[in-house]
Short mmCIF file of C-alpha atoms and ligand atoms in Angstrom, two decimals:
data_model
loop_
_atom_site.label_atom_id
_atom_site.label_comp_id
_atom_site.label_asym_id
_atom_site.label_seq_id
_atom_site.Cartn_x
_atom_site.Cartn_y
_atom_site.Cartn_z
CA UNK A 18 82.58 113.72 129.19
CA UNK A 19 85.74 114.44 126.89
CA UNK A 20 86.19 112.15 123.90
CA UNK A 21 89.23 112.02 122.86
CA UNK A 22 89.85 110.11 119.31
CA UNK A 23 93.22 111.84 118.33
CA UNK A 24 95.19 108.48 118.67
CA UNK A 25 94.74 105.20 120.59
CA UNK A 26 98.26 106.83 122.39
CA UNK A 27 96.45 108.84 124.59
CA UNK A 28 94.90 105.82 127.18
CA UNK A 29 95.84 105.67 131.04
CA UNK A 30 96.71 103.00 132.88
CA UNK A 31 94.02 101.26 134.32
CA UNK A 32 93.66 100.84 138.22
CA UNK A 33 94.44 97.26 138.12
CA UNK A 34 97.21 97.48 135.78
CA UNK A 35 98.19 100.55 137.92
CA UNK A 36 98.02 98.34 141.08
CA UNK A 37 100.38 95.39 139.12
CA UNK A 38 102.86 98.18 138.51
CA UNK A 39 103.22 99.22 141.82
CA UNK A 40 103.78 95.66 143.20
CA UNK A 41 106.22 94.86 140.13
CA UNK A 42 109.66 93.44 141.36
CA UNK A 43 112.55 95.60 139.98
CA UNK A 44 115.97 95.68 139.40
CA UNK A 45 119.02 97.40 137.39
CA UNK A 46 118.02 97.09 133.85
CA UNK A 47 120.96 98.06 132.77
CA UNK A 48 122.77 95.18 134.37
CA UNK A 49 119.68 92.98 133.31
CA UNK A 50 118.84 92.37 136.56
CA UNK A 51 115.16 93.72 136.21
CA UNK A 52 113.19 90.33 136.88
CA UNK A 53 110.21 92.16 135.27
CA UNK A 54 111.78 93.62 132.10
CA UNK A 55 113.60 90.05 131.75
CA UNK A 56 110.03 87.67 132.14
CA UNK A 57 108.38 90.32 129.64
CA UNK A 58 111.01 90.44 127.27
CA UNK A 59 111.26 86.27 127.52
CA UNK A 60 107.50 86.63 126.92
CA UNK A 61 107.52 88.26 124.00
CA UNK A 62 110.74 86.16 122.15
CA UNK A 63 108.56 83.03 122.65
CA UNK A 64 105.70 84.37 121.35
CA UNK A 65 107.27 85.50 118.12
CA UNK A 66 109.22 82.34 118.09
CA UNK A 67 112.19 83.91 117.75
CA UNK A 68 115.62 84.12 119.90
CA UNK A 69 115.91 87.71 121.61
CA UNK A 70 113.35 90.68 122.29
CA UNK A 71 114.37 94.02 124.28
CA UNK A 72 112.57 96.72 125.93
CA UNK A 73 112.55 99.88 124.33
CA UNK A 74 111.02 103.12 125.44
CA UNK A 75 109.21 103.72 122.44
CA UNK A 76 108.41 102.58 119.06
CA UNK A 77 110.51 105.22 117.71
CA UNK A 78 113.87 104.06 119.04
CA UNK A 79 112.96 100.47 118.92
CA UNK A 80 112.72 100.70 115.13
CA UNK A 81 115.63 103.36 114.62
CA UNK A 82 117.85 100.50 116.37
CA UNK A 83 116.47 97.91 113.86
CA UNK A 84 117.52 100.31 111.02
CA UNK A 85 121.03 100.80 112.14
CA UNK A 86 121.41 96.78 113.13
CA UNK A 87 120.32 95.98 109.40
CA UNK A 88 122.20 98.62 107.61
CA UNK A 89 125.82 100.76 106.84
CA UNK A 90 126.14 104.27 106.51
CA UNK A 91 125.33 105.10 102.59
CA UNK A 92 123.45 102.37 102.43
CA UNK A 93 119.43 102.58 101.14
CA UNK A 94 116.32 101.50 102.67
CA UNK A 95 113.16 100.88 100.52
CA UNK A 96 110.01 101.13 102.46
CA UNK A 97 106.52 103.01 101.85
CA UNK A 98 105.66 106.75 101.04
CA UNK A 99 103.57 106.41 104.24
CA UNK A 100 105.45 105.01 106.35
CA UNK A 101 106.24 106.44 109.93
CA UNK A 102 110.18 105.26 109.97
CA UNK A 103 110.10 107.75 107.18
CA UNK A 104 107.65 110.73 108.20
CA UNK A 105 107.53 110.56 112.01
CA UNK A 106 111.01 109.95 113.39
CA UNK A 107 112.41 113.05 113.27
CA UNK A 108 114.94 111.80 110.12
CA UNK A 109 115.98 109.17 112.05
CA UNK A 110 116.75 107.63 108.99
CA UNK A 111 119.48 109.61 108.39
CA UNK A 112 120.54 110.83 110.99
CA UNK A 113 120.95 107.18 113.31
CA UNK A 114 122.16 105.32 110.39
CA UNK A 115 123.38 107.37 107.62
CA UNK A 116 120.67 105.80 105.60
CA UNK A 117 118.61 106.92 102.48
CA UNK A 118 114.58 105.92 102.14
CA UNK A 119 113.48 104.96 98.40
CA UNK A 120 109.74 105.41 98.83
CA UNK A 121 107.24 103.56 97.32
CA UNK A 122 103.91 104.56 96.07
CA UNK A 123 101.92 101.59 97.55
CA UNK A 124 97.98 101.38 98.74
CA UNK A 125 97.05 102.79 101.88
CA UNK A 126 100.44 102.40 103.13
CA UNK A 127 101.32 98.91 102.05
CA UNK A 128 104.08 97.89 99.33
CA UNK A 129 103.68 94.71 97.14
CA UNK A 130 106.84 92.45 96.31
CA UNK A 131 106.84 93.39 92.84
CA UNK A 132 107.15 97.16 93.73
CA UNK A 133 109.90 96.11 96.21
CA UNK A 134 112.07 94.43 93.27
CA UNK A 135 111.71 97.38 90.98
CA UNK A 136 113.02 99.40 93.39
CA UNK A 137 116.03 97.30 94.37
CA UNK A 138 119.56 99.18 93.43
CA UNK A 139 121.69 96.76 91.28
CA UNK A 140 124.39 96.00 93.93
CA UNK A 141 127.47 96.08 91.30
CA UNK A 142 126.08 99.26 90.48
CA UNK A 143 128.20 101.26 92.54
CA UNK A 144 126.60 104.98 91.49
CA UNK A 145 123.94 104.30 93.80
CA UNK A 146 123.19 103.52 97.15
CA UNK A 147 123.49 99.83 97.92
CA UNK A 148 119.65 98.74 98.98
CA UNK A 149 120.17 96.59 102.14
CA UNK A 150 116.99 97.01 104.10
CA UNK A 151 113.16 96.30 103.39
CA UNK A 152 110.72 97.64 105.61
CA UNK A 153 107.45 97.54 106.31
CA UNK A 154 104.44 98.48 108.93
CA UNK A 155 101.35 96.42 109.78
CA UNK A 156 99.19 97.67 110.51
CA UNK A 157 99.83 100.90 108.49
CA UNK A 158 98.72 104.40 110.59
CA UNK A 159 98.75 106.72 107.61
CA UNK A 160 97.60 104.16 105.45
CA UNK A 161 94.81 103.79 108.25
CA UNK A 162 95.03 100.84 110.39
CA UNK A 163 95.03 98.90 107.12
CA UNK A 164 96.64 95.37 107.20
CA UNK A 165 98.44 93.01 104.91
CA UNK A 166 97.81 89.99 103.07
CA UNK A 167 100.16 87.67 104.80
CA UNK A 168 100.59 86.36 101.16
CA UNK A 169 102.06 89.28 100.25
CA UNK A 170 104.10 89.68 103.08
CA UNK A 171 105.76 86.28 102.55
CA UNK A 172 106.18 86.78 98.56
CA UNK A 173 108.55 90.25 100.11
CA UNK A 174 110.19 87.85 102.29
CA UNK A 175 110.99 86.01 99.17
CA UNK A 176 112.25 89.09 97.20
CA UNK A 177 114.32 89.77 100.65
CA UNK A 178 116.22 86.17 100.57
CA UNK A 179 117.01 86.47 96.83
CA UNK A 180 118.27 90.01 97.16
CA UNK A 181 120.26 89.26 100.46
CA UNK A 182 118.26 92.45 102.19
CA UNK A 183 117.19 92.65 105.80
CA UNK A 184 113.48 92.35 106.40
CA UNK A 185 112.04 94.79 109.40
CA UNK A 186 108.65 94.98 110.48
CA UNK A 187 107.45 98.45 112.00
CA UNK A 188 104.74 96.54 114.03
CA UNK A 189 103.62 99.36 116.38
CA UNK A 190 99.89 98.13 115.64
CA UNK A 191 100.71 94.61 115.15
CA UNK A 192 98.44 93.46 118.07
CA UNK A 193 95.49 94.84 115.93
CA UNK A 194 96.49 93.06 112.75
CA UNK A 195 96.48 89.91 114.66
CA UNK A 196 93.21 90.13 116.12
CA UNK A 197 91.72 91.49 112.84
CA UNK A 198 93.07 88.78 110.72
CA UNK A 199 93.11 86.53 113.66
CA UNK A 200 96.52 85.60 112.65
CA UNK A 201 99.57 84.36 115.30
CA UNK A 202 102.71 86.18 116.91
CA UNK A 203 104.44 83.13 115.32
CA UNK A 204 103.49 83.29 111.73
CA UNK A 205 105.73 87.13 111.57
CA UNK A 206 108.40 85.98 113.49
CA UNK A 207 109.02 83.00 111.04
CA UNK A 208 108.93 85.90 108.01
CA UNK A 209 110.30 89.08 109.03
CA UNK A 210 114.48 89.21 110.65
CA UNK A 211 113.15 91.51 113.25
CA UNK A 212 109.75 93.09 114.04
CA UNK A 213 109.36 95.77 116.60
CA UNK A 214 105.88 95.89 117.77
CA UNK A 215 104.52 98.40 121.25
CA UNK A 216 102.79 98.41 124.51
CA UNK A 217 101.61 102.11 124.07
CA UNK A 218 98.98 101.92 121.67
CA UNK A 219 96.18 99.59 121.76
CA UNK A 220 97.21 97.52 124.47
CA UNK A 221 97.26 100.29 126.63
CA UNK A 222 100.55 100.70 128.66
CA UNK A 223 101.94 104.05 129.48
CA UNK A 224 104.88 103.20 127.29
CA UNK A 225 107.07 100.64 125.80
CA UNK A 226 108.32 98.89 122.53
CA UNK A 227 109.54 95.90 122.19
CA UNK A 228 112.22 94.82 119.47
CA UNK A 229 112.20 91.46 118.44
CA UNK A 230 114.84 89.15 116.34
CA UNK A 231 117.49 86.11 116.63
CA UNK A 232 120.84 85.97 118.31
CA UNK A 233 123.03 87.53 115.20
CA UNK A 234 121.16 90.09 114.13
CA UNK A 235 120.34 90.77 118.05
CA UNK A 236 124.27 90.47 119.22
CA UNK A 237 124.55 94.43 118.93
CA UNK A 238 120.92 95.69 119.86
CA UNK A 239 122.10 96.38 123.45
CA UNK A 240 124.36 98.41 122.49
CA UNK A 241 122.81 100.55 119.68
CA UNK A 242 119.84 101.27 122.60
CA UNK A 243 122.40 102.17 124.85
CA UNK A 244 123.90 104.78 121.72
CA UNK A 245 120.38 106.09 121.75
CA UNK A 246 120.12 107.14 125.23
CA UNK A 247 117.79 104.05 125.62
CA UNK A 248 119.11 102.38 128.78
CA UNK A 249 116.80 102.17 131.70
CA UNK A 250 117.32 101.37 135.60
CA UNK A 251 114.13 100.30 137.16
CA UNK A 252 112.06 99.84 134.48
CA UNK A 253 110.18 96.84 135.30
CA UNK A 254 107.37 99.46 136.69
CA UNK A 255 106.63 100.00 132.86
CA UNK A 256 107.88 96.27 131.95
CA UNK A 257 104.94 95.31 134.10
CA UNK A 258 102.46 97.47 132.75
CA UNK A 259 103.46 95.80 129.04
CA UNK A 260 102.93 92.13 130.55
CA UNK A 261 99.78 92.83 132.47
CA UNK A 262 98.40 94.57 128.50
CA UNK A 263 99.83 91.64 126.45
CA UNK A 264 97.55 89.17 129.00
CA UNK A 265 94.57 91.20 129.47
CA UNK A 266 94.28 93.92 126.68
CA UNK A 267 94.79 91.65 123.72
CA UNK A 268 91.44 89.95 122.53
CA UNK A 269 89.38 93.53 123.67
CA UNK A 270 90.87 95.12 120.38
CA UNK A 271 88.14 93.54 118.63
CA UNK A 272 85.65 96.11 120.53
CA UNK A 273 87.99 99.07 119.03
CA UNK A 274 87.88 96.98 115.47
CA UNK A 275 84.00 97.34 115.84
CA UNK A 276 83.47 101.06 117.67
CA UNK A 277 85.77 101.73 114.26
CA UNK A 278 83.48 99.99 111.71
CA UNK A 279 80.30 101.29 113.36
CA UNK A 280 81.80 105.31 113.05
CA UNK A 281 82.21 104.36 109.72
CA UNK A 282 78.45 103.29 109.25
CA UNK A 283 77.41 106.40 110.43
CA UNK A 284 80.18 108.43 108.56
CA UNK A 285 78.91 106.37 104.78
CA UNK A 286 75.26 108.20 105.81
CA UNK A 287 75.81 111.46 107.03
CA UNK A 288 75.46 114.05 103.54
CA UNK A 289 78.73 116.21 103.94
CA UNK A 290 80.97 112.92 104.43
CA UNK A 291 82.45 112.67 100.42
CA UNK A 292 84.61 109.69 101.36
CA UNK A 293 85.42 106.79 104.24
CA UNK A 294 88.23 104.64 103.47
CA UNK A 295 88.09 100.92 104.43
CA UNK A 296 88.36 100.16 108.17
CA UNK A 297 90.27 97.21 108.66
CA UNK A 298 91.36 98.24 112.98
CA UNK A 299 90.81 100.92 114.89
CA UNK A 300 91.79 104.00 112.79
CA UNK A 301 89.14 106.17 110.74
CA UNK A 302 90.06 108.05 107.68
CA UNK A 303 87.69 110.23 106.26
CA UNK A 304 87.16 113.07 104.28
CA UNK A 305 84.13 116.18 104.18
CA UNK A 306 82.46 118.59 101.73
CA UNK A 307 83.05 121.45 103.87
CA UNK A 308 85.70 123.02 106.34
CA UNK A 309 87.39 120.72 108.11
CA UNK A 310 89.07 123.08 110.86
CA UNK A 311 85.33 124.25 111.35
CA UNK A 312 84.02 120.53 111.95
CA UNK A 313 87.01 119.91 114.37
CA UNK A 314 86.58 123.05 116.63
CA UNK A 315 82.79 122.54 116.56
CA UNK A 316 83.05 119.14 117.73
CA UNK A 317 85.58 120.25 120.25
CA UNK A 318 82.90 122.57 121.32
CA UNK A 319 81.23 119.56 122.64
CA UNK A 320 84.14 117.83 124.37
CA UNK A 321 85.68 115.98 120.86
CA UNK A 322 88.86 115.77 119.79
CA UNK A 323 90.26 114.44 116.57
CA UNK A 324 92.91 115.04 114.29
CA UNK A 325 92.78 116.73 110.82
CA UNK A 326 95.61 114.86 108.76
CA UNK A 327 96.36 116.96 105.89
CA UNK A 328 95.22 117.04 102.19
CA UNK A 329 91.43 117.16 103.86
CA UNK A 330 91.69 114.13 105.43
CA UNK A 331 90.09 113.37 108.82
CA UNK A 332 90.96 110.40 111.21
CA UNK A 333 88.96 109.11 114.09
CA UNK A 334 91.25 106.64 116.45
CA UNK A 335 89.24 103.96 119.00
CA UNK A 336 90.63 102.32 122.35
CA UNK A 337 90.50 101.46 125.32
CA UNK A 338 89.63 104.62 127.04
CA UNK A 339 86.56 105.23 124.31
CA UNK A 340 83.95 103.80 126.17
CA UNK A 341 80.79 102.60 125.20
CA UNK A 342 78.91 105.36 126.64
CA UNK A 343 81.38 107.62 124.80
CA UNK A 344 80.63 105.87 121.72
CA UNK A 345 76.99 105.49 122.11
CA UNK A 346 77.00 109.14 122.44
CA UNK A 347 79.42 110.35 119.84
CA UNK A 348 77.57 108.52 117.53
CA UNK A 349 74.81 110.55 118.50
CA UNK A 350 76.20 114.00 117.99
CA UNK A 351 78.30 113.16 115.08
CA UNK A 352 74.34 112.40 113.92
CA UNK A 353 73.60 115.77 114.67
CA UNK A 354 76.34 117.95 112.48
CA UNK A 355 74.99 119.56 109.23
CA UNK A 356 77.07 122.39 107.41
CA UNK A 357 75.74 125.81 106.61
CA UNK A 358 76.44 126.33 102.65
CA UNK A 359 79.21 123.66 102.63
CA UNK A 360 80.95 125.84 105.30
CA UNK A 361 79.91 126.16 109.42
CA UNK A 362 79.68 123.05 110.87
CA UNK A 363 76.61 123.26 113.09
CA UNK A 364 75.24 120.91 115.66
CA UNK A 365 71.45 121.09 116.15
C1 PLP B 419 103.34 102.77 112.76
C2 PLP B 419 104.08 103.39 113.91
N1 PLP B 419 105.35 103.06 114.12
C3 PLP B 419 106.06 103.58 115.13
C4 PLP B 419 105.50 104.48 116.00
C5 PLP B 419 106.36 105.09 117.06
O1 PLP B 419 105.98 104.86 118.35
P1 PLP B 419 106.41 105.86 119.51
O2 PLP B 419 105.43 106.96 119.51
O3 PLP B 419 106.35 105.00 120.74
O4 PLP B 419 107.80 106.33 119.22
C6 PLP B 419 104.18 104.87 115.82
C7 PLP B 419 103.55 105.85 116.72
O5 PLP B 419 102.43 106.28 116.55
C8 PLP B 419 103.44 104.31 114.74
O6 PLP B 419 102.17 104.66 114.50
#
């Protein structure tokens, strides 16, 4: 039985959302004539409450086009240290747009308004970049699967308005924050301009993003995914997959939310674990007294596979695929790992 925890990216279709894609009706995307793309992107607009959504292949592009709709070449972006707009997409940044991140040093991947309004560039000051975007993730993957206060969120929002900058949310998890907090679609698309949120992770689809917003800030979206080589033909295969997740993948997060918390019960016991960050979703972050590259290849010695993150963290990721028989029995060999003079891992 392999266990895989790397990320919750790594899930397969499953055969009845398999069986909805293969009987999904179809049609020239690009001409937005694909009736399934078209009823999941309507879908998702009314959900959010807001005017416009569009497929994207992945998170990636959805939220480079959100960067480029909100922003000039030259221009700044302030977002968090953490953040995956800034670490994982490939300078995107700066490459798409012609944009600059100012990076904040916020907690576990989250920013708070008053660390956005120290950081905004006077605009008359024309030495520096002219701040025109604030962005932020919920829930945060390097920061964890940690989520916001919506308080917080909305006080940003508030700093946004005054400052006349563009508000994006990097919503890849968003699903998970929802559940967590049990908060609505709704309440985000009332705060944030546009909010890009995907089918690929915890929901489970093969692929797909989503990038939400209103008819102005919208108007060019179409075009800035066709720029990026995102421009599909049949696509309603995958569109399908994303509506069949959105109505039957959404309330199960709660099982990942509590696989996660109960690895961390276990973790908070076991004598070589130094530290376990909160666990507000699905993601695990912890570190060991010992070698970590020794703990990962002797738990891949018994079919487990995780991630080491850097500076000696460690992250476990539940979903879908991590079944309770998985769980019941990594649980029972993560019980079993002691290390040899703060070195070998060894499982008894
Ligand atoms: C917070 C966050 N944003 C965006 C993405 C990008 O998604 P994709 O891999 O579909 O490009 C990820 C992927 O893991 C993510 O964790």
């Amino acid at each position: 039985m392999k266990i895989d925890l790397r990320s919750d990216t790594v899930t397969k279709p499953t055969p009845e959302m398999l069986s909805t894609m293969l009987n999904a009706e179809v049609g020239d995307d690009v001409y937005k004539e694909d009736p399934s793309v078209n009823a999941l992107e309507t879908k998702v607009a009314k959900m959010f409450g807001k005017d416009k959504a569009l497929f994207f292949p992945s998170g990636s592009m959805a939220n480079q086009a959100a960067i480029k709709l909100h922003t000039q070449p030259g221009e700044q972006l302030i977002t968090d240290k953490y953040a995956h707009v800034y670490n994982y997409e490939g300078g995107g940044v700066s490459f798409n747009s012609g944009v600059s991140c100012k990076l904040l040093d916020g907690h576990r991947g989250m920013v708070t308004a008053t660390q956005v309004i120290g950081a905004i560039n006077p605009p008359d000051f024309y030495h520096s970049p002219l701040t025109s975007l604030v962005c932020i993730e919920n829930t945060t993957n390097k920061g964890g699967g940690a989520c916001y206060d919506f308080e917080e969120i909305k006080k940003i929002k508030q700093v946004c308005e005054e400052h006349k900058l563009g508000y994006h949310l990097d919503g890849a998890r968003l699903w998970n924050a929802l559940i967590a907090k049990k908060e609505s679609a709704k309440q985000y698309g009332d705060v944030f301009d546009t909010i890009s949120v995907c089918l690929s992770k915890g929901l489970g689809a093969p692929i797909g993003s989503i990038l939400i917003g209103d008819d102005k800030i919208m108007e060019n979206a179409i075009r800035v995914r066709k720029i990026l080589g995102g421009g599909m033909r049949q696509v309603g295969y995958l569109a399908a997959a994303g509506l069949y997740a959105i109505d039957n993948h959404m309330d199960r997060l709660a099982d990942d939310h509590k696989k996660a918390k109960e690895i961390g019960d276990v973790l908070e016991k076991l004598s070589f674990v130094k530290h376990v960050e909160p666990i507000d979703t699905n993601i695990v972050i912890f570190t060991i007294d010992g070698d970590e590259e020794d703990f990962i290849s002797t738990m891949k010695s018994k079919d487990i596979y995780f991630y080491g993150m850097g500076q000696g963290k460690l992250r476990f990721v539940t979903h879908l695929d991590y079944t309770q028989n998985m769980h019941e029995y990594f649980l029972e060999v993560l019980n079993t790992v002691t290390f040899i003079n703060n070195k070998a891992a060894h499982i008894q």
